[in-house]
Coordinates of C-alpha atoms in Angstrom, one line a residue:
P1 CA 33.2 20.6 -148.2
E2 CA 30.5 20.4 -150.9
K3 CA 30.3 16.6 -150.8
L4 CA 29.7 16.6 -147.0
P5 CA 26.9 19.2 -146.4
M6 CA 26.5 17.9 -142.8
L7 CA 30.0 19.3 -142.0
Q8 CA 29.6 22.6 -143.8
I9 CA 30.2 25.8 -141.8
H10 CA 27.8 28.6 -142.5
Y11 CA 28.1 32.3 -141.9
W12 CA 25.1 34.1 -140.5
R13 CA 23.3 30.9 -139.7
G14 CA 19.9 31.5 -138.2
I15 CA 20.3 35.3 -138.3
R16 CA 18.3 35.9 -141.5
E17 CA 15.5 33.6 -140.4
A18 CA 15.2 35.3 -137.1
L19 CA 15.1 38.8 -138.7
E20 CA 12.5 37.7 -141.2
K21 CA 10.3 36.5 -138.4
I22 CA 10.0 40.0 -137.1
G23 CA 9.2 41.3 -140.6
A24 CA 12.5 42.3 -142.1
N25 CA 13.3 41.6 -145.8
V26 CA 16.9 40.3 -145.5
V27 CA 19.5 39.9 -148.3
I28 CA 22.8 38.4 -147.3
A29 CA 25.6 39.6 -149.7
K30 CA 28.5 37.5 -150.7
V31 CA 31.5 39.4 -151.9
P32 CA 35.1 38.3 -152.8
G33 CA 36.9 37.6 -149.5
T34 CA 40.3 38.6 -150.9
G35 CA 39.2 41.6 -153.0
G36 CA 39.8 45.3 -152.5
I37 CA 37.1 47.6 -151.2
R38 CA 36.2 48.9 -154.7
E39 CA 35.7 45.5 -156.2
R40 CA 33.7 44.2 -153.2
A41 CA 31.5 47.4 -153.2
Q42 CA 30.8 47.0 -156.9
Q43 CA 29.6 43.4 -156.4
L44 CA 27.5 44.4 -153.4
D45 CA 25.9 47.1 -155.6
S46 CA 25.1 44.6 -158.4
L47 CA 23.5 42.3 -155.9
L48 CA 21.3 45.0 -154.3
Q49 CA 20.3 46.3 -157.8
S50 CA 19.1 42.8 -158.7
R51 CA 17.3 42.0 -155.5
L52 CA 16.1 45.4 -154.0
E53 CA 15.4 47.6 -157.0
S54 CA 13.3 50.7 -156.0
K55 CA 13.6 49.7 -152.4
H56 CA 14.7 51.6 -149.3
V57 CA 17.7 49.8 -147.9
N58 CA 19.3 49.7 -144.4
I59 CA 22.7 48.1 -144.6
I60 CA 24.4 46.2 -141.7
G61 CA 28.1 45.6 -142.4
H62 CA 30.4 43.5 -140.3
S63 CA 34.2 44.0 -140.4
M64 CA 35.4 45.0 -143.9
G65 CA 31.8 44.9 -145.1
G66 CA 31.3 48.3 -143.4
L67 CA 34.0 49.8 -145.5
D68 CA 32.5 48.3 -148.6
A69 CA 29.2 49.8 -147.8
R70 CA 30.7 53.2 -147.1
Y71 CA 32.4 53.1 -150.6
L72 CA 29.1 52.1 -152.2
I73 CA 27.2 54.9 -150.6
T74 CA 29.8 57.6 -151.3
H75 CA 31.3 56.7 -154.7
I76 CA 28.8 54.4 -156.4
N77 CA 25.9 56.5 -155.2
P78 CA 23.2 54.0 -156.2
K79 CA 20.1 55.3 -158.0
S80 CA 18.0 52.1 -158.4
Y81 CA 17.6 51.8 -154.7
S82 CA 18.1 54.2 -151.8
V83 CA 20.2 53.7 -148.6
G84 CA 18.6 55.0 -145.5
S85 CA 21.2 53.9 -142.9
L86 CA 24.5 52.0 -142.5
T87 CA 25.2 50.2 -139.3
T88 CA 28.8 49.0 -139.1
V89 CA 29.7 46.2 -136.6
C90 CA 33.3 45.9 -135.7
T91 CA 34.4 47.7 -138.8
P92 CA 38.1 48.9 -138.9
H93 CA 37.3 52.4 -140.0
R94 CA 40.7 53.6 -139.0
G95 CA 42.4 50.3 -139.9
S96 CA 43.8 47.6 -137.7
P97 CA 47.3 47.6 -136.1
F98 CA 47.3 43.9 -136.6
M99 CA 47.3 44.4 -140.4
D100 CA 50.1 46.9 -139.9
W101 CA 52.0 44.1 -138.1
C102 CA 51.3 41.6 -140.9
R103 CA 52.6 44.2 -143.5
D104 CA 55.7 45.0 -141.5
Y105 CA 56.7 41.5 -140.4
L106 CA 55.1 39.2 -143.0
S107 CA 55.1 41.4 -146.1
L108 CA 51.3 41.1 -146.4
G109 CA 49.5 44.2 -147.4
Y110 CA 51.6 45.6 -150.3
R111 CA 49.3 44.4 -153.0
V112 CA 46.8 47.1 -153.8
D113 CA 44.0 47.8 -156.2
P114 CA 45.7 50.4 -158.4
E115 CA 42.5 52.0 -159.7
Q116 CA 41.1 52.5 -156.2
L117 CA 44.4 53.8 -154.9
I118 CA 44.7 56.3 -157.7
R119 CA 41.2 57.5 -157.2
D120 CA 41.7 57.9 -153.4
F121 CA 45.0 59.7 -153.9
A122 CA 43.5 62.1 -156.5
M123 CA 40.6 63.0 -154.2
V124 CA 42.6 63.8 -151.1
W125 CA 46.0 65.1 -152.2
K126 CA 46.4 68.9 -152.4
P127 CA 49.8 69.8 -154.0
S128 CA 49.7 73.3 -152.4
T129 CA 49.6 72.0 -148.8
T130 CA 51.1 69.2 -146.7
K131 CA 48.2 69.1 -144.2
N132 CA 46.0 67.1 -146.6
N133 CA 48.8 65.2 -148.3
P134 CA 48.3 61.5 -147.5
L135 CA 52.0 60.9 -148.2
S136 CA 53.3 63.3 -145.7
G137 CA 55.5 61.5 -143.2
I138 CA 55.7 58.3 -145.3
G139 CA 58.9 59.2 -147.1
A140 CA 60.8 59.4 -143.8
S141 CA 60.5 55.7 -143.2
N142 CA 61.0 52.6 -145.3
P143 CA 57.8 50.5 -145.3
S144 CA 59.9 47.3 -145.7
A145 CA 62.5 48.1 -143.1
L146 CA 60.9 46.1 -140.3
S147 CA 60.4 43.1 -142.5
D148 CA 64.0 43.3 -143.7
A149 CA 65.2 43.5 -140.1
L150 CA 63.1 40.5 -139.1
L151 CA 64.4 38.6 -142.1
Q152 CA 68.0 39.4 -141.2
D153 CA 68.2 36.9 -138.3
R154 CA 66.5 34.2 -140.3
I155 CA 68.8 34.7 -143.3
D156 CA 71.9 34.8 -141.2
S157 CA 71.0 31.5 -139.6
I158 CA 70.5 29.9 -143.0
I159 CA 73.8 31.2 -144.3
H160 CA 75.7 30.2 -141.1
H161 CA 74.2 26.7 -141.3
A162 CA 75.1 26.4 -145.0
V163 CA 78.8 27.2 -144.5
G164 CA 79.1 25.6 -141.1
S165 CA 79.9 28.8 -139.1
D166 CA 78.5 30.1 -135.9
S167 CA 79.7 33.7 -136.4
A168 CA 79.2 36.2 -139.3
A169 CA 82.8 37.2 -138.9
E170 CA 84.0 33.7 -139.7
I171 CA 82.1 33.6 -143.1
D172 CA 84.2 34.0 -146.2
P173 CA 82.1 36.1 -148.7
T174 CA 84.0 34.3 -151.5
D175 CA 83.2 30.8 -150.2
V176 CA 82.4 28.5 -153.2
R177 CA 79.4 27.1 -151.3
L178 CA 77.9 30.6 -151.2
R179 CA 78.5 31.0 -154.9
E180 CA 76.7 27.7 -155.6
F181 CA 73.9 28.7 -153.2
A182 CA 73.5 32.1 -154.9
Q183 CA 73.4 30.4 -158.4
F184 CA 70.7 28.0 -157.1
L185 CA 68.6 30.9 -155.8
T186 CA 69.1 32.8 -159.0
G187 CA 67.8 29.9 -161.1
L188 CA 64.8 29.5 -158.8
L189 CA 63.9 33.2 -159.0
S190 CA 64.4 33.3 -162.8
E191 CA 61.4 31.2 -163.3
N192 CA 58.4 33.5 -164.1
A193 CA 60.5 36.5 -163.1
S194 CA 59.1 40.0 -163.9
V195 CA 61.1 42.5 -165.9
G196 CA 62.1 44.3 -162.7
E197 CA 63.2 41.0 -161.0
T198 CA 65.2 39.9 -164.0
S199 CA 67.0 43.3 -164.0
Q200 CA 67.7 43.0 -160.3
L201 CA 69.0 39.4 -160.7
V202 CA 71.4 40.5 -163.4
Q203 CA 72.7 43.5 -161.3
L204 CA 73.3 41.2 -158.3
A205 CA 75.2 38.7 -160.4
R206 CA 77.4 41.4 -161.9
K207 CA 78.0 43.0 -158.5
S208 CA 78.9 39.7 -156.8
A209 CA 81.3 38.7 -159.7
K210 CA 83.0 42.1 -159.5
E211 CA 83.3 42.3 -155.7
L212 CA 83.4 38.6 -155.1
D213 CA 80.7 39.0 -152.4
Y214 CA 78.6 35.9 -152.7
L215 CA 77.4 36.4 -149.1
G216 CA 75.7 39.7 -149.8
R217 CA 74.2 38.3 -153.0
S218 CA 72.9 35.2 -151.2
M219 CA 71.2 37.3 -148.5
E220 CA 69.5 39.6 -151.0
L221 CA 68.3 36.6 -153.1
L222 CA 66.8 35.1 -149.9
R223 CA 64.9 38.3 -149.3
M224 CA 63.6 38.1 -152.9
V225 CA 62.5 34.5 -152.4
Y226 CA 60.7 35.3 -149.2
R227 CA 58.9 38.3 -150.8
R228 CA 57.8 36.2 -153.8
I229 CA 56.4 33.5 -151.5
M230 CA 54.5 36.0 -149.4
A231 CA 53.3 37.8 -152.5
T232 CA 51.4 34.6 -153.5
L233 CA 49.5 34.9 -150.2
D234 CA 49.0 38.7 -150.3
T235 CA 45.6 40.1 -151.5
P236 CA 44.2 43.7 -151.9
A237 CA 42.0 43.1 -148.9
Y238 CA 45.1 43.2 -146.6
A239 CA 46.3 46.6 -147.9
C240 CA 42.8 48.1 -147.5
L241 CA 42.8 47.3 -143.7
T242 CA 46.1 49.0 -142.7
T243 CA 45.9 52.1 -140.5
D244 CA 47.9 54.1 -143.1
Y245 CA 45.5 53.3 -145.9
C246 CA 42.3 53.9 -144.0
Q247 CA 43.4 57.1 -142.3
R248 CA 45.4 58.7 -145.1
F249 CA 43.5 57.6 -148.1
F250 CA 40.1 55.9 -147.6
N251 CA 38.6 58.1 -144.9
P252 CA 39.5 61.5 -146.5
S253 CA 38.2 60.3 -149.9
T254 CA 35.1 58.7 -148.6
P255 CA 33.1 61.2 -146.6
N256 CA 29.6 60.5 -145.2
V257 CA 26.7 61.3 -147.5
P258 CA 24.0 63.6 -146.2
G259 CA 20.7 62.0 -145.7
V260 CA 22.2 58.6 -144.7
E261 CA 22.4 57.8 -141.0
Y262 CA 25.7 56.2 -139.9
L263 CA 25.6 54.0 -136.8
S264 CA 28.4 51.8 -135.4
I265 CA 29.0 49.1 -132.8
G266 CA 32.3 47.8 -131.4
A267 CA 33.3 44.8 -129.4
H268 CA 36.0 43.7 -127.0
M269 CA 37.3 40.4 -125.7
D270 CA 37.0 40.1 -121.9
P271 CA 40.6 40.2 -120.4
A272 CA 39.2 38.7 -117.1
D273 CA 37.8 35.6 -118.9
I274 CA 40.6 33.0 -118.9
S275 CA 38.7 31.1 -121.6
D276 CA 39.9 33.8 -124.0
K277 CA 43.5 32.6 -123.4
V278 CA 42.8 29.7 -125.8
N279 CA 41.1 31.9 -128.4
P280 CA 43.0 32.0 -131.7
L281 CA 42.5 35.7 -131.8
I282 CA 44.5 36.3 -128.5
I283 CA 47.7 37.0 -130.4
P284 CA 46.3 39.7 -132.7
H285 CA 44.3 40.9 -129.7
D286 CA 47.5 41.5 -127.7
I287 CA 49.2 43.3 -130.7
I288 CA 46.2 45.6 -131.1
Y289 CA 45.9 46.1 -127.3
K290 CA 49.4 47.5 -127.1
A291 CA 48.6 50.1 -129.9
E292 CA 45.0 51.0 -129.3
G293 CA 43.6 49.3 -126.2
P294 CA 40.5 47.1 -125.9
N295 CA 39.6 45.2 -129.1
D296 CA 37.7 42.2 -130.4
G297 CA 40.9 40.4 -131.7
F298 CA 41.0 42.4 -135.0
V299 CA 39.4 45.8 -134.5
S300 CA 39.8 48.2 -131.6
L301 CA 36.9 50.1 -130.0
S302 CA 38.3 53.4 -131.2
S303 CA 38.6 52.1 -134.8
A304 CA 35.1 50.7 -134.8
Q305 CA 33.5 54.1 -134.0
W306 CA 31.9 55.9 -137.0
G307 CA 28.9 58.2 -137.0
H308 CA 26.6 57.6 -134.0
Y309 CA 28.3 55.1 -131.8
L310 CA 25.8 52.7 -130.2
G311 CA 28.3 51.2 -127.8
S312 CA 30.2 47.9 -127.4
V313 CA 29.5 44.4 -126.5
C314 CA 31.7 41.7 -125.0
A315 CA 32.5 39.3 -127.9
D316 CA 35.3 38.5 -130.3
H317 CA 35.4 39.5 -134.0
F318 CA 34.1 36.2 -135.3
D319 CA 31.3 35.8 -132.8
F320 CA 29.1 38.1 -134.9
T321 CA 29.1 35.8 -138.0
N322 CA 27.6 32.8 -136.1
R323 CA 29.7 30.6 -138.3
W324 CA 30.6 28.0 -135.6
R325 CA 27.4 26.1 -136.0
L326 CA 27.5 22.8 -137.8
T327 CA 24.4 21.8 -139.8
S328 CA 22.5 18.6 -138.8
L329 CA 24.9 17.8 -136.0
G330 CA 23.0 19.3 -133.0
R331 CA 21.9 22.7 -132.0
D332 CA 25.3 24.2 -131.4
F333 CA 27.8 21.7 -130.0
I334 CA 30.9 24.0 -130.3
G335 CA 28.9 26.9 -128.8
T336 CA 27.8 24.7 -125.9
V337 CA 31.4 23.7 -125.2
A338 CA 32.4 27.4 -125.3
Y339 CA 29.5 28.3 -123.0
W340 CA 30.3 25.8 -120.3
S341 CA 34.0 26.7 -120.6
G342 CA 33.1 30.2 -119.9
K343 CA 31.0 29.1 -116.9
W344 CA 34.0 27.1 -115.6
S345 CA 36.4 30.0 -116.0
S346 CA 33.9 32.4 -114.3
W347 CA 33.7 30.0 -111.3
L348 CA 37.5 29.9 -111.1
S349 CA 37.9 33.6 -111.3
R350 CA 38.1 35.9 -108.3
K351 CA 34.8 37.3 -106.9
D352 CA 36.0 40.8 -107.5
A353 CA 36.9 40.2 -111.2
P354 CA 34.5 41.5 -113.8
A355 CA 32.1 38.8 -114.8
A356 CA 32.5 37.3 -118.3
G357 CA 30.1 39.0 -120.6
S358 CA 30.0 42.2 -118.7
S359 CA 31.2 45.5 -120.0
A360 CA 33.9 46.6 -117.5
L361 CA 35.5 49.2 -119.7
P362 CA 35.0 52.8 -118.7
G363 CA 33.6 55.0 -121.4
H364 CA 32.5 52.0 -123.5
S365 CA 29.2 51.0 -122.1
G366 CA 26.6 49.4 -124.4
S367 CA 23.9 52.0 -123.8
G368 CA 25.3 54.2 -126.5
I369 CA 23.0 57.0 -127.5
F370 CA 19.8 55.1 -126.9
G371 CA 17.8 55.5 -123.7
D372 CA 16.5 51.9 -123.9
S373 CA 20.0 50.6 -123.4
M374 CA 19.4 47.5 -125.5
L375 CA 23.0 46.8 -126.0
A376 CA 23.7 47.3 -122.3
E377 CA 21.1 44.6 -121.5
L378 CA 22.9 42.3 -123.8
N379 CA 26.2 43.0 -122.0
Q380 CA 24.5 42.4 -118.6
S381 CA 23.6 38.9 -119.6
R382 CA 25.9 36.3 -118.1
S383 CA 25.3 33.8 -120.8
R384 CA 27.5 33.3 -123.9
F385 CA 27.2 36.0 -126.5
D386 CA 24.3 35.2 -128.9
P387 CA 24.7 36.7 -132.3
I388 CA 21.0 36.1 -133.2
D389 CA 19.9 38.0 -130.2
F390 CA 22.4 40.7 -131.0
Y391 CA 21.1 41.3 -134.6
L392 CA 17.5 41.2 -133.4
R393 CA 18.3 44.0 -131.0
V394 CA 20.0 45.9 -133.8
G395 CA 16.9 45.4 -136.0
T396 CA 14.8 46.7 -133.1
I397 CA 17.0 49.8 -132.7
L398 CA 16.7 50.6 -136.4
Y399 CA 12.9 50.2 -136.2
Q400 CA 12.8 52.6 -133.3
R401 CA 14.9 55.0 -135.3
G402 CA 12.2 55.0 -138.0
F403 CA 13.8 52.7 -140.6

C-alpha cells in the first residue's frame, strides 16, 4: 500500500545494490504484468532506449521476462543499443502445463494479443506443408471441451438444487422454474452483451420456446455466465504462457539472433523437503510434475532450457525475485522463518534423504557448461536459497564470459 511504505513488498530488493557494488550498471525494467509478450517487449525497449542509449546491454530475464527479451532481440532488433547476451532464469520457453490446466479448467488463456498472434502465424505457417503448420493437430480437439466437462457437474448440481431433484432423469425440461431461471440468466447476460452473445441468446430463446427445453437452455446460459466471469480475469499474458502457443507459434517465429549469446538457468522445488508441502506453489508444482517432471512450481527444467544451459538450482519460482522482504521491519523476518522451517524439516527427514538445498536430480546438476561450477557451489550450500548471492554468481559468470 502506498500510504504504508513500511509494509510495501518490493521485487528485486537488494539485488541491484549488490550488483552495482561489483561494478555493474543495473536497470530494473517494469512492464505490464498482464500484457502480452509484444506489448511488454515494446515497453522494455522504450525503457532501454531512454536509459542505455549507445550502450552494450546484457539482459537477465526472469520468468516471462525471458520471452519478452527474446521478442525484443528478434523482432524489435534495437539499433540505439546493442544486446550482447540474454540470460533467462526459470523462463517457460516451451510454455507451462499449469497454464494449459488454467486454460482447460478455468477458461484462462483464451484472450490473446491479435497483432502478435497474426504476426506469429504469418511467420511460421507454410500452406504447402503440414510439418510447419502450427495449427496441425489442433482441429481434432475442442479447446473448451475440458472446461465444458468440468462445468457439467457444477451446472447439474445447480439445476438439481433449483428444481429439488437428486437425479437428472427426474428433471422436467419444461418446469416453469427452469423457464424463470433461464429468463433471469438471459436478462443478466443481456447487459453489455456483444453482438455474438446477443445472437446466441436469441437463438437459445427461440430453440427453447420451440422445443420446450428450458433445462438445456439454462445449462448453456450458465456456461455463458461462467465464461463471462472468467473473461474479466483473463489477460493476454496467460495465453502467451501455454505450451501450445510457445511451441507452435512463439518459438518458430522467434529464432535466436546470431551474435547474441543465449544462456539459461532452471530451478526445482526439493521433493524431499517437507517445508515445501506448505508452499502455495505445491499445487501447480504437482500438475507440472505429472506432465514434465521436476519444476519450480511454474516452469519445468526442460522448459527452462534455452541456448547454453548453465544448470539448475533448488528454489521455487518466486524465490528469484526476493520479494518477500518487508522494508523497515527487520532484515528478513519471513525469510528467517522459512530458513528455520527448512532446518527443522531437514532434522526430521531421514538421513538417507537428499538434503534440502542440494541438487539430487540426475542430469540437472548446477555445474552446467562452466568449469568453475558456481551454480553447483550454490546448490551445495545447506542454507536457504539466497537470490542476492545467486545474481552475484550470474554476474560473475557473465564477466568470465567476456561481457
